[in-house]
Every structure is written in structure tokens, then in C-alpha cells.
PDB file of C-alpha atoms in Angstrom:
ATOM      1  CA  GLY R   1      -0.630  99.019  75.858  1.00 85.00           C
ATOM      2  CA  ASN R   2      -3.392  99.140  74.717  1.00 90.00           C
ATOM      3  CA  SER R   3      -7.155  99.213  76.918  1.00 94.00           C
ATOM      4  CA  VAL R   4     -10.628 100.028  77.189  1.00 96.00           C
ATOM      5  CA  THR R   5     -12.167 101.453  80.285  1.00 96.00           C
ATOM      6  CA  GLN R   6     -15.985 101.348  80.882  1.00 95.00           C
ATOM      7  CA  MET R   7     -18.080 103.024  83.091  1.00 89.00           C
ATOM      8  CA  GLU R   8     -18.927 100.727  86.621  1.00 85.00           C
ATOM      9  CA  GLY R   9     -22.251  99.497  87.105  1.00 86.00           C
ATOM     10  CA  PRO R  10     -24.675  98.365  87.540  1.00 94.00           C
ATOM     11  CA  VAL R  11     -27.022 100.789  85.492  1.00 96.00           C
ATOM     12  CA  THR R  12     -30.666 100.718  86.295  1.00 97.00           C
ATOM     13  CA  LEU R  13     -33.347 102.479  84.303  1.00 97.00           C
ATOM     14  CA  SER R  14     -37.014 102.557  83.799  1.00 97.00           C
ATOM     15  CA  GLU R  15     -38.510 101.620  80.655  1.00 97.00           C
ATOM     16  CA  GLU R  16     -38.338 103.864  78.271  1.00 97.00           C
ATOM     17  CA  ALA R  17     -35.454 106.139  79.742  1.00 98.00           C
ATOM     18  CA  PHE R  18     -32.305 107.341  77.653  1.00 98.00           C
ATOM     19  CA  LEU R  19     -29.419 105.162  78.287  1.00 97.00           C
ATOM     20  CA  THR R  20     -25.226 106.211  77.660  1.00 97.00           C
ATOM     21  CA  ILE R  21     -22.705 103.595  78.597  1.00 97.00           C
ATOM     22  CA  ASN R  22     -19.417 105.623  78.067  1.00 97.00           C
ATOM     23  CA  CYS R  23     -16.260 103.954  76.983  1.00 97.00           C
ATOM     24  CA  THR R  24     -12.972 105.827  76.227  1.00 97.00           C
ATOM     25  CA  TYR R  25      -9.455 103.855  74.811  1.00 97.00           C
ATOM     26  CA  THR R  26      -5.969 104.088  74.410  1.00 95.00           C
ATOM     27  CA  ALA R  27      -4.449 102.881  71.636  1.00 92.00           C
ATOM     28  CA  THR R  28      -1.509 103.097  68.997  1.00 86.00           C
ATOM     29  CA  GLY R  29      -2.492 103.022  65.121  1.00 81.00           C
ATOM     30  CA  TYR R  30      -6.230 102.736  64.055  1.00 84.00           C
ATOM     31  CA  PRO R  31      -8.201 100.499  66.359  1.00 92.00           C
ATOM     32  CA  SER R  32     -11.898  99.664  65.190  1.00 93.00           C
ATOM     33  CA  LEU R  33     -14.103  99.704  68.124  1.00 95.00           C
ATOM     34  CA  PHE R  34     -16.942  97.377  68.909  1.00 96.00           C
ATOM     35  CA  TRP R  35     -19.829  97.001  71.267  1.00 98.00           C
ATOM     36  CA  TYR R  36     -21.219  93.608  72.503  1.00 97.00           C
ATOM     37  CA  VAL R  37     -24.131  92.114  74.665  1.00 97.00           C
ATOM     38  CA  GLN R  38     -24.220  89.153  76.666  1.00 96.00           C
ATOM     39  CA  TYR R  39     -27.387  87.632  77.990  1.00 94.00           C
ATOM     40  CA  PRO R  40     -27.222  85.277  81.190  1.00 89.00           C
ATOM     41  CA  GLY R  41     -26.268  82.138  79.892  1.00 87.00           C
ATOM     42  CA  GLU R  42     -24.817  82.948  77.141  1.00 89.00           C
ATOM     43  CA  GLY R  43     -21.869  84.042  74.861  1.00 91.00           C
ATOM     44  CA  LEU R  44     -21.515  87.631  73.684  1.00 94.00           C
ATOM     45  CA  GLN R  45     -23.070  88.788  70.888  1.00 95.00           C
ATOM     46  CA  LEU R  46     -21.868  91.566  68.062  1.00 95.00           C
ATOM     47  CA  LEU R  47     -23.958  94.832  68.621  1.00 97.00           C
ATOM     48  CA  LEU R  48     -22.347  97.527  66.295  1.00 97.00           C
ATOM     49  CA  LYS R  49     -19.030  98.484  65.400  1.00 95.00           C
ATOM     50  CA  ALA R  50     -17.370 101.670  63.247  1.00 95.00           C
ATOM     51  CA  THR R  51     -13.788 101.044  62.445  1.00 91.00           C
ATOM     52  CA  LYS R  52     -12.555 104.383  61.739  1.00 91.00           C
ATOM     53  CA  ALA R  53     -13.167 108.054  63.413  1.00 92.00           C
ATOM     54  CA  ASP R  54     -16.012 109.336  63.145  1.00 95.00           C
ATOM     55  CA  ASP R  55     -18.079 106.083  62.043  1.00 95.00           C
ATOM     56  CA  LYS R  56     -21.232 105.965  63.572  1.00 97.00           C
ATOM     57  CA  GLY R  57     -22.552 102.261  64.210  1.00 96.00           C
ATOM     58  CA  SER R  58     -25.766 101.558  64.732  1.00 97.00           C
ATOM     59  CA  ASN R  59     -28.619  97.976  65.435  1.00 97.00           C
ATOM     60  CA  LYS R  60     -31.668  97.640  67.540  1.00 95.00           C
ATOM     61  CA  GLY R  61     -32.025 101.269  68.468  1.00 97.00           C
ATOM     62  CA  PHE R  62     -28.346 101.369  70.133  1.00 98.00           C
ATOM     63  CA  GLU R  63     -25.680 103.801  68.535  1.00 98.00           C
ATOM     64  CA  ALA R  64     -22.555 104.861  69.352  1.00 98.00           C
ATOM     65  CA  THR R  65     -19.557 107.375  67.384  1.00 98.00           C
ATOM     66  CA  TYR R  66     -16.059 106.653  66.987  1.00 97.00           C
ATOM     67  CA  ARG R  67     -14.747 110.027  68.698  1.00 96.00           C
ATOM     68  CA  LYS R  68     -10.957 110.290  68.303  1.00 94.00           C
ATOM     69  CA  GLU R  69     -10.410 113.396  69.179  1.00 94.00           C
ATOM     70  CA  THR R  70     -11.791 112.531  72.592  1.00 95.00           C
ATOM     71  CA  THR R  71     -11.263 108.576  72.350  1.00 96.00           C
ATOM     72  CA  SER R  72     -14.382 107.386  73.455  1.00 97.00           C
ATOM     73  CA  PHE R  73     -17.125 104.811  71.942  1.00 98.00           C
ATOM     74  CA  HIS R  74     -20.057 105.388  74.067  1.00 98.00           C
ATOM     75  CA  LEU R  75     -23.023 103.546  74.111  1.00 98.00           C
ATOM     76  CA  GLU R  76     -26.654 105.487  73.623  1.00 98.00           C
ATOM     77  CA  LYS R  77     -29.945 104.242  72.866  1.00 98.00           C
ATOM     78  CA  GLY R  78     -32.641 106.925  72.960  1.00 97.00           C
ATOM     79  CA  SER R  79     -35.454 104.562  74.943  1.00 96.00           C
ATOM     80  CA  VAL R  80     -34.428 101.193  76.784  1.00 97.00           C
ATOM     81  CA  GLN R  81     -36.876  98.399  77.022  1.00 97.00           C
ATOM     82  CA  VAL R  82     -36.651  95.508  79.542  1.00 96.00           C
ATOM     83  CA  SER R  83     -35.685  92.754  76.622  1.00 96.00           C
ATOM     84  CA  ASP R  84     -32.357  95.540  76.783  1.00 97.00           C
ATOM     85  CA  SER R  85     -30.953  94.232  80.175  1.00 97.00           C
ATOM     86  CA  ALA R  86     -27.858  92.533  79.973  1.00 97.00           C
ATOM     87  CA  VAL R  87     -23.892  93.031  80.115  1.00 96.00           C
ATOM     88  CA  TYR R  88     -22.809  95.478  77.894  1.00 97.00           C
ATOM     89  CA  PHE R  89     -18.708  95.423  76.780  1.00 97.00           C
ATOM     90  CA  CYS R  90     -16.973  97.610  75.057  1.00 97.00           C
ATOM     91  CA  ALA R  91     -13.654  96.170  73.290  1.00 96.00           C
ATOM     92  CA  LEU R  92     -10.994  96.927  70.473  1.00 94.00           C
ATOM     93  CA  GLY R  93      -9.110  95.219  67.904  1.00 92.00           C
ATOM     94  CA  THR R  94      -6.146  96.496  66.044  1.00 86.00           C
ATOM     95  CA  SER R  95      -4.880  95.125  62.818  1.00 81.00           C
ATOM     96  CA  GLY R  96      -2.102  92.437  63.186  1.00 79.00           C
ATOM     97  CA  THR R  97      -2.735  91.723  66.739  1.00 80.00           C
ATOM     98  CA  TYR R  98      -5.456  89.466  66.160  1.00 85.00           C
ATOM     99  CA  LYS R  99      -7.035  90.196  69.631  1.00 88.00           C
ATOM    100  CA  TYR R 100      -9.675  92.455  70.862  1.00 92.00           C
ATOM    101  CA  ILE R 101      -9.130  94.415  74.178  1.00 94.00           C
ATOM    102  CA  PHE R 102     -12.601  94.518  76.203  1.00 96.00           C
ATOM    103  CA  GLY R 103     -13.744  96.326  78.589  1.00 95.00           C
ATOM    104  CA  THR R 104     -15.278  95.049  82.273  1.00 94.00           C
ATOM    105  CA  GLY R 105     -18.388  95.025  81.051  1.00 95.00           C
ATOM    106  CA  THR R 106     -21.341  97.142  81.968  1.00 96.00           C
ATOM    107  CA  ARG R 107     -24.390  95.505  84.001  1.00 96.00           C
ATOM    108  CA  LEU R 108     -27.956  97.444  82.394  1.00 97.00           C
ATOM    109  CA  LYS R 109     -31.396  96.663  84.299  1.00 97.00           C
ATOM    110  CA  VAL R 110     -34.085  98.324  83.123  1.00 97.00           C
ATOM    111  CA  LEU R 111     -37.517  98.037  85.129  1.00 97.00           C
ATOM    112  CA  ALA R 112     -40.847  97.580  83.760  1.00 95.00           C
TER     113      ALA R 112
ATOM    114  CA  LYS H   1     -26.234  78.896  59.370  1.00 69.00           C
ATOM    115  CA  ALA H   2     -24.947  77.190  62.790  1.00 78.00           C
ATOM    116  CA  GLY H   3     -23.284  79.607  65.085  1.00 93.00           C
ATOM    117  CA  VAL H   4     -19.908  78.629  67.379  1.00 96.00           C
ATOM    118  CA  THR H   5     -20.346  75.552  69.182  1.00 97.00           C
ATOM    119  CA  GLN H   6     -18.375  74.949  72.142  1.00 98.00           C
ATOM    120  CA  THR H   7     -18.366  71.554  74.087  1.00 97.00           C
ATOM    121  CA  PRO H   8     -18.916  70.747  77.043  1.00 97.00           C
ATOM    122  CA  ARG H   9     -21.524  73.460  78.345  1.00 96.00           C
ATOM    123  CA  TYR H  10     -20.204  72.461  81.845  1.00 97.00           C
ATOM    124  CA  LEU H  11     -17.631  70.714  83.694  1.00 97.00           C
ATOM    125  CA  ILE H  12     -16.678  70.258  87.217  1.00 98.00           C
ATOM    126  CA  LYS H  13     -12.859  68.535  87.897  1.00 98.00           C
ATOM    127  CA  THR H  14     -11.003  68.426  91.076  1.00 98.00           C
ATOM    128  CA  ARG H  15      -6.988  70.278  91.426  1.00 98.00           C
ATOM    129  CA  GLY H  16      -4.520  69.049  89.788  1.00 98.00           C
ATOM    130  CA  GLN H  17      -6.488  67.291  86.852  1.00 98.00           C
ATOM    131  CA  GLN H  18      -6.382  68.669  83.468  1.00 98.00           C
ATOM    132  CA  VAL H  19      -9.266  69.381  80.877  1.00 98.00           C
ATOM    133  CA  THR H  20      -9.993  69.156  76.879  1.00 98.00           C
ATOM    134  CA  LEU H  21     -12.536  72.225  75.679  1.00 98.00           C
ATOM    135  CA  SER H  22     -13.852  72.126  72.145  1.00 98.00           C
ATOM    136  CA  CYS H  23     -14.824  74.536  69.768  1.00 98.00           C
ATOM    137  CA  SER H  24     -16.603  74.713  66.630  1.00 98.00           C
ATOM    138  CA  PRO H  25     -16.503  77.650  64.337  1.00 96.00           C
ATOM    139  CA  ILE H  26     -18.748  78.922  62.081  1.00 95.00           C
ATOM    140  CA  SER H  27     -18.566  77.397  58.443  1.00 93.00           C
ATOM    141  CA  GLY H  28     -15.795  79.316  56.332  1.00 90.00           C
ATOM    142  CA  HIS H  29     -14.662  80.984  59.813  1.00 92.00           C
ATOM    143  CA  ARG H  30     -10.581  79.976  60.009  1.00 91.00           C
ATOM    144  CA  SER H  31      -9.582  81.640  62.869  1.00 92.00           C
ATOM    145  CA  VAL H  32     -10.652  80.878  66.370  1.00 95.00           C
ATOM    146  CA  SER H  33      -9.684  82.980  69.967  1.00 95.00           C
ATOM    147  CA  TRP H  34     -10.302  82.088  73.335  1.00 97.00           C
ATOM    148  CA  TYR H  35     -10.766  83.762  75.834  1.00 97.00           C
ATOM    149  CA  GLN H  36     -11.204  83.403  79.741  1.00 97.00           C
ATOM    150  CA  GLN H  37     -14.103  84.935  81.928  1.00 96.00           C
ATOM    151  CA  THR H  38     -14.281  86.059  85.563  1.00 94.00           C
ATOM    152  CA  PRO H  39     -15.634  88.510  87.558  1.00 89.00           C
ATOM    153  CA  GLY H  40     -12.680  89.878  88.784  1.00 83.00           C
ATOM    154  CA  GLN H  41     -10.639  90.193  85.404  1.00 86.00           C
ATOM    155  CA  GLY H  42     -12.977  90.421  83.042  1.00 90.00           C
ATOM    156  CA  LEU H  43     -12.636  89.017  79.618  1.00 94.00           C
ATOM    157  CA  GLN H  44      -9.136  87.938  78.839  1.00 96.00           C
ATOM    158  CA  PHE H  45      -7.365  86.769  76.158  1.00 95.00           C
ATOM    159  CA  LEU H  46      -6.072  83.327  75.913  1.00 97.00           C
ATOM    160  CA  PHE H  47      -4.938  82.467  72.415  1.00 94.00           C
ATOM    161  CA  GLU H  48      -5.739  82.859  68.541  1.00 94.00           C
ATOM    162  CA  TYR H  49      -5.239  80.109  65.563  1.00 94.00           C
ATOM    163  CA  PHE H  50      -5.669  80.713  62.087  1.00 92.00           C
ATOM    164  CA  SER H  51      -4.804  77.262  59.844  1.00 91.00           C
ATOM    165  CA  GLU H  52      -3.533  75.493  62.534  1.00 94.00           C
ATOM    166  CA  THR H  53      -1.341  78.007  63.627  1.00 94.00           C
ATOM    167  CA  GLN H  54      -0.709  80.152  66.791  1.00 94.00           C
ATOM    168  CA  ARG H  55      -0.527  83.687  65.867  1.00 92.00           C
ATOM    169  CA  ASN H  56      -1.018  85.765  69.213  1.00 92.00           C
ATOM    170  CA  LYS H  57      -0.710  84.590  72.894  1.00 94.00           C
ATOM    171  CA  GLY H  58      -2.580  85.949  75.971  1.00 94.00           C
ATOM    172  CA  ASN H  59      -0.228  86.194  79.084  1.00 94.00           C
ATOM    173  CA  PHE H  60      -1.502  82.940  80.783  1.00 97.00           C
ATOM    174  CA  PRO H  61       0.768  80.041  82.377  1.00 97.00           C
ATOM    175  CA  GLY H  62       2.208  77.356  80.153  1.00 96.00           C
ATOM    176  CA  ARG H  63      -0.627  75.141  81.858  1.00 98.00           C
ATOM    177  CA  PHE H  64      -3.132  76.820  78.862  1.00 98.00           C
ATOM    178  CA  SER H  65      -2.494  75.738  75.408  1.00 97.00           C
ATOM    179  CA  GLY H  66      -4.267  75.161  72.553  1.00 97.00           C
ATOM    180  CA  ARG H  67      -4.341  73.830  68.618  1.00 97.00           C
ATOM    181  CA  GLN H  68      -6.738  74.477  65.139  1.00 97.00           C
ATOM    182  CA  PHE H  69      -7.200  71.879  63.283  1.00 97.00           C
ATOM    183  CA  SER H  70      -7.231  71.098  59.574  1.00 95.00           C
ATOM    184  CA  ASN H  71     -10.875  71.664  59.686  1.00 94.00           C
ATOM    185  CA  SER H  72     -10.564  74.757  61.705  1.00 94.00           C
ATOM    186  CA  ARG H  73     -12.389  73.299  64.888  1.00 97.00           C
ATOM    187  CA  SER H  74     -10.269  73.834  67.830  1.00 98.00           C
ATOM    188  CA  GLU H  75      -9.470  72.531  71.231  1.00 98.00           C
ATOM    189  CA  MET H  76      -7.978  74.106  74.713  1.00 98.00           C
ATOM    190  CA  ASN H  77      -6.518  72.412  76.790  1.00 98.00           C
ATOM    191  CA  VAL H  78      -5.607  72.686  81.074  1.00 98.00           C
ATOM    192  CA  SER H  79      -2.986  71.209  82.444  1.00 96.00           C
ATOM    193  CA  THR H  80      -2.532  70.491  87.107  1.00 97.00           C
ATOM    194  CA  LEU H  81      -6.031  72.922  87.255  1.00 98.00           C
ATOM    195  CA  GLU H  82      -5.809  75.134  90.057  1.00 98.00           C
ATOM    196  CA  LEU H  83      -8.930  76.333  91.688  1.00 97.00           C
ATOM    197  CA  GLY H  84      -8.020  80.181  90.157  1.00 96.00           C
ATOM    198  CA  ASP H  85      -8.686  78.339  86.680  1.00 97.00           C
ATOM    199  CA  SER H  86     -12.432  78.597  87.471  1.00 98.00           C
ATOM    200  CA  ALA H  87     -14.262  80.560  84.746  1.00 97.00           C
ATOM    201  CA  LEU H  88     -16.412  80.433  81.470  1.00 97.00           C
ATOM    202  CA  TYR H  89     -13.978  80.087  78.549  1.00 98.00           C
ATOM    203  CA  LEU H  90     -15.374  81.597  75.616  1.00 97.00           C
ATOM    204  CA  CYS H  91     -14.743  80.603  72.171  1.00 97.00           C
ATOM    205  CA  ALA H  92     -14.965  82.994  69.495  1.00 96.00           C
ATOM    206  CA  SER H  93     -14.734  83.021  65.358  1.00 95.00           C
ATOM    207  CA  SER H  94     -14.259  84.918  62.033  1.00 92.00           C
ATOM    208  CA  ARG H  95     -13.496  85.488  58.834  1.00 85.00           C
ATOM    209  CA  PRO H  96     -10.905  87.908  57.254  1.00 72.00           C
ATOM    210  CA  GLU H  97     -13.064  91.285  56.423  1.00 64.00           C
ATOM    211  CA  GLU H  98     -13.224  92.496  53.196  1.00 53.00           C
ATOM    212  CA  GLY H  99     -10.674  95.164  52.454  1.00 52.00           C
ATOM    213  CA  GLY H 100      -8.197  93.791  55.418  1.00 55.00           C
ATOM    214  CA  GLY H 101     -10.569  95.492  58.212  1.00 63.00           C
ATOM    215  CA  ILE H 102     -10.908  94.018  61.506  1.00 78.00           C
ATOM    216  CA  SER H 103     -13.320  91.366  61.552  1.00 84.00           C
ATOM    217  CA  PRO H 104     -15.950  90.858  64.420  1.00 89.00           C
ATOM    218  CA  LEU H 105     -15.867  87.850  66.390  1.00 92.00           C
ATOM    219  CA  HIS H 106     -18.686  85.192  66.993  1.00 94.00           C
ATOM    220  CA  PHE H 107     -18.922  83.682  70.407  1.00 96.00           C
ATOM    221  CA  GLY H 108     -19.913  80.238  71.540  1.00 96.00           C
ATOM    222  CA  ASN H 109     -22.198  80.267  74.992  1.00 95.00           C
ATOM    223  CA  GLY H 110     -19.255  79.215  76.635  1.00 96.00           C
ATOM    224  CA  THR H 111     -17.504  76.368  78.768  1.00 97.00           C
ATOM    225  CA  ARG H 112     -18.441  77.108  82.623  1.00 97.00           C
ATOM    226  CA  LEU H 113     -15.236  75.196  84.158  1.00 98.00           C
ATOM    227  CA  THR H 114     -15.429  75.023  87.960  1.00 98.00           C
ATOM    228  CA  VAL H 115     -12.495  73.477  89.857  1.00 98.00           C
ATOM    229  CA  THR H 116     -12.757  72.493  93.330  1.00 97.00           C
TER     230      THR H 116
END
């Protein structure tokens, strides 16, 4: 079945450091890929998405490229801020299933 | 535009009781999904509804049920509560993507259920 694997957290970085959170997936067909972010006490918010191979999603300085050859969708940001501290979830969805598969989440803590 | 609204935000129940959670989707969104979030299992899919029809269901026991009304609002019910049902229950809505692609989910802030 479909699955998503994320790197274990927590990830602790200093402000302005470079961020990478790894995400790989297994899926039949052609999934769409997403990154969601969850702040304390809130639900998940869509951060970015990519719907086909080689697409790059970007938002708020975050980027991720849909790599079909390596079945990966790694999240990157060039310079993190304290306000980026949150839990990040990689997810995939496939047409006709009406459900998403989520990774286990990676907690990011950014220190001033 | 109002977001997804879930009520109540917090619930405390005892084992054996039942509970009903409510979700109002974003206006115009006809698909509503429910997920259970726990520290150990992450986000697990419960079910998805569209135009009052359940289109998919996750691997949860029959104690978990849901429904959707004609105005797209949805409820989920858990009967005979167990300690392991303690979790954050998230509702999400979506609208059809142009071209038939996968629609992003818009989540509410969840209902935190504690079973004692």
C-alpha cells in the first residue's frame, strides 16, 4: 500500500540555519505530494504542494521538489526563523481514494 | 472566509460513554474528511464524505461512525469509548480541484477527546 516516511525529529537549529526535512514515499499510480505544518494547539495548514514529477512547490521561503526517480519530496528552507518552530508533515494523495497518507511528522525547534 | 470549525474544542468522557463531534466545512467545500491524531500513531484516516455519501473509510472499528448533512456539515460518533480513543480528532474539508487533481485539505483546529 501507499506510505510516507519522514525523518525522525526533533530537529533543532539556530536561527538563519539551513533546513532540510527528508520525505520519501511509496505509491502506486501518480500521487500528489504535500507538506503541512502544525503549530501548537492548531490543526494542520497546507504549506506547499506538487502534483507531478519535477514540480517544485514553494511558499514562505520553503521549497520541495517532486522527485519521481528517488520517490522523494524533501522540504528545504534557506534561513529558518524562530517562528518556523512547528511540526511538519509530509503527505500524499492519490486520485480516487479520497484519503491522504501522512508521515509521522518532524518537530522543528529554532533557537534565537 | 471562515475556516473549518470544529466543536467542541475539548471533551472529557469516561469509558463506555459515547461522543459526537461536529464539523462545519469552509463554505463551498463539499468533501469532509476525519482524521485521528495521536502521538504514537500520527494521523490516521477515519472516513471521507462527499454529498452525504461515505466514499472511503479507514481501518477503525465499527464504534467509529460518521455522517454528512445536506449543508455539508459533518458529525462523527464514537460509541462505547475506550481509553485508547483519547486523541485529537481533526476534520478537514476540500473542494474539487480544477482538472480533477487532488484537492488540498483545509483542517480545523480539532477536538481533543480525553477518555478516563
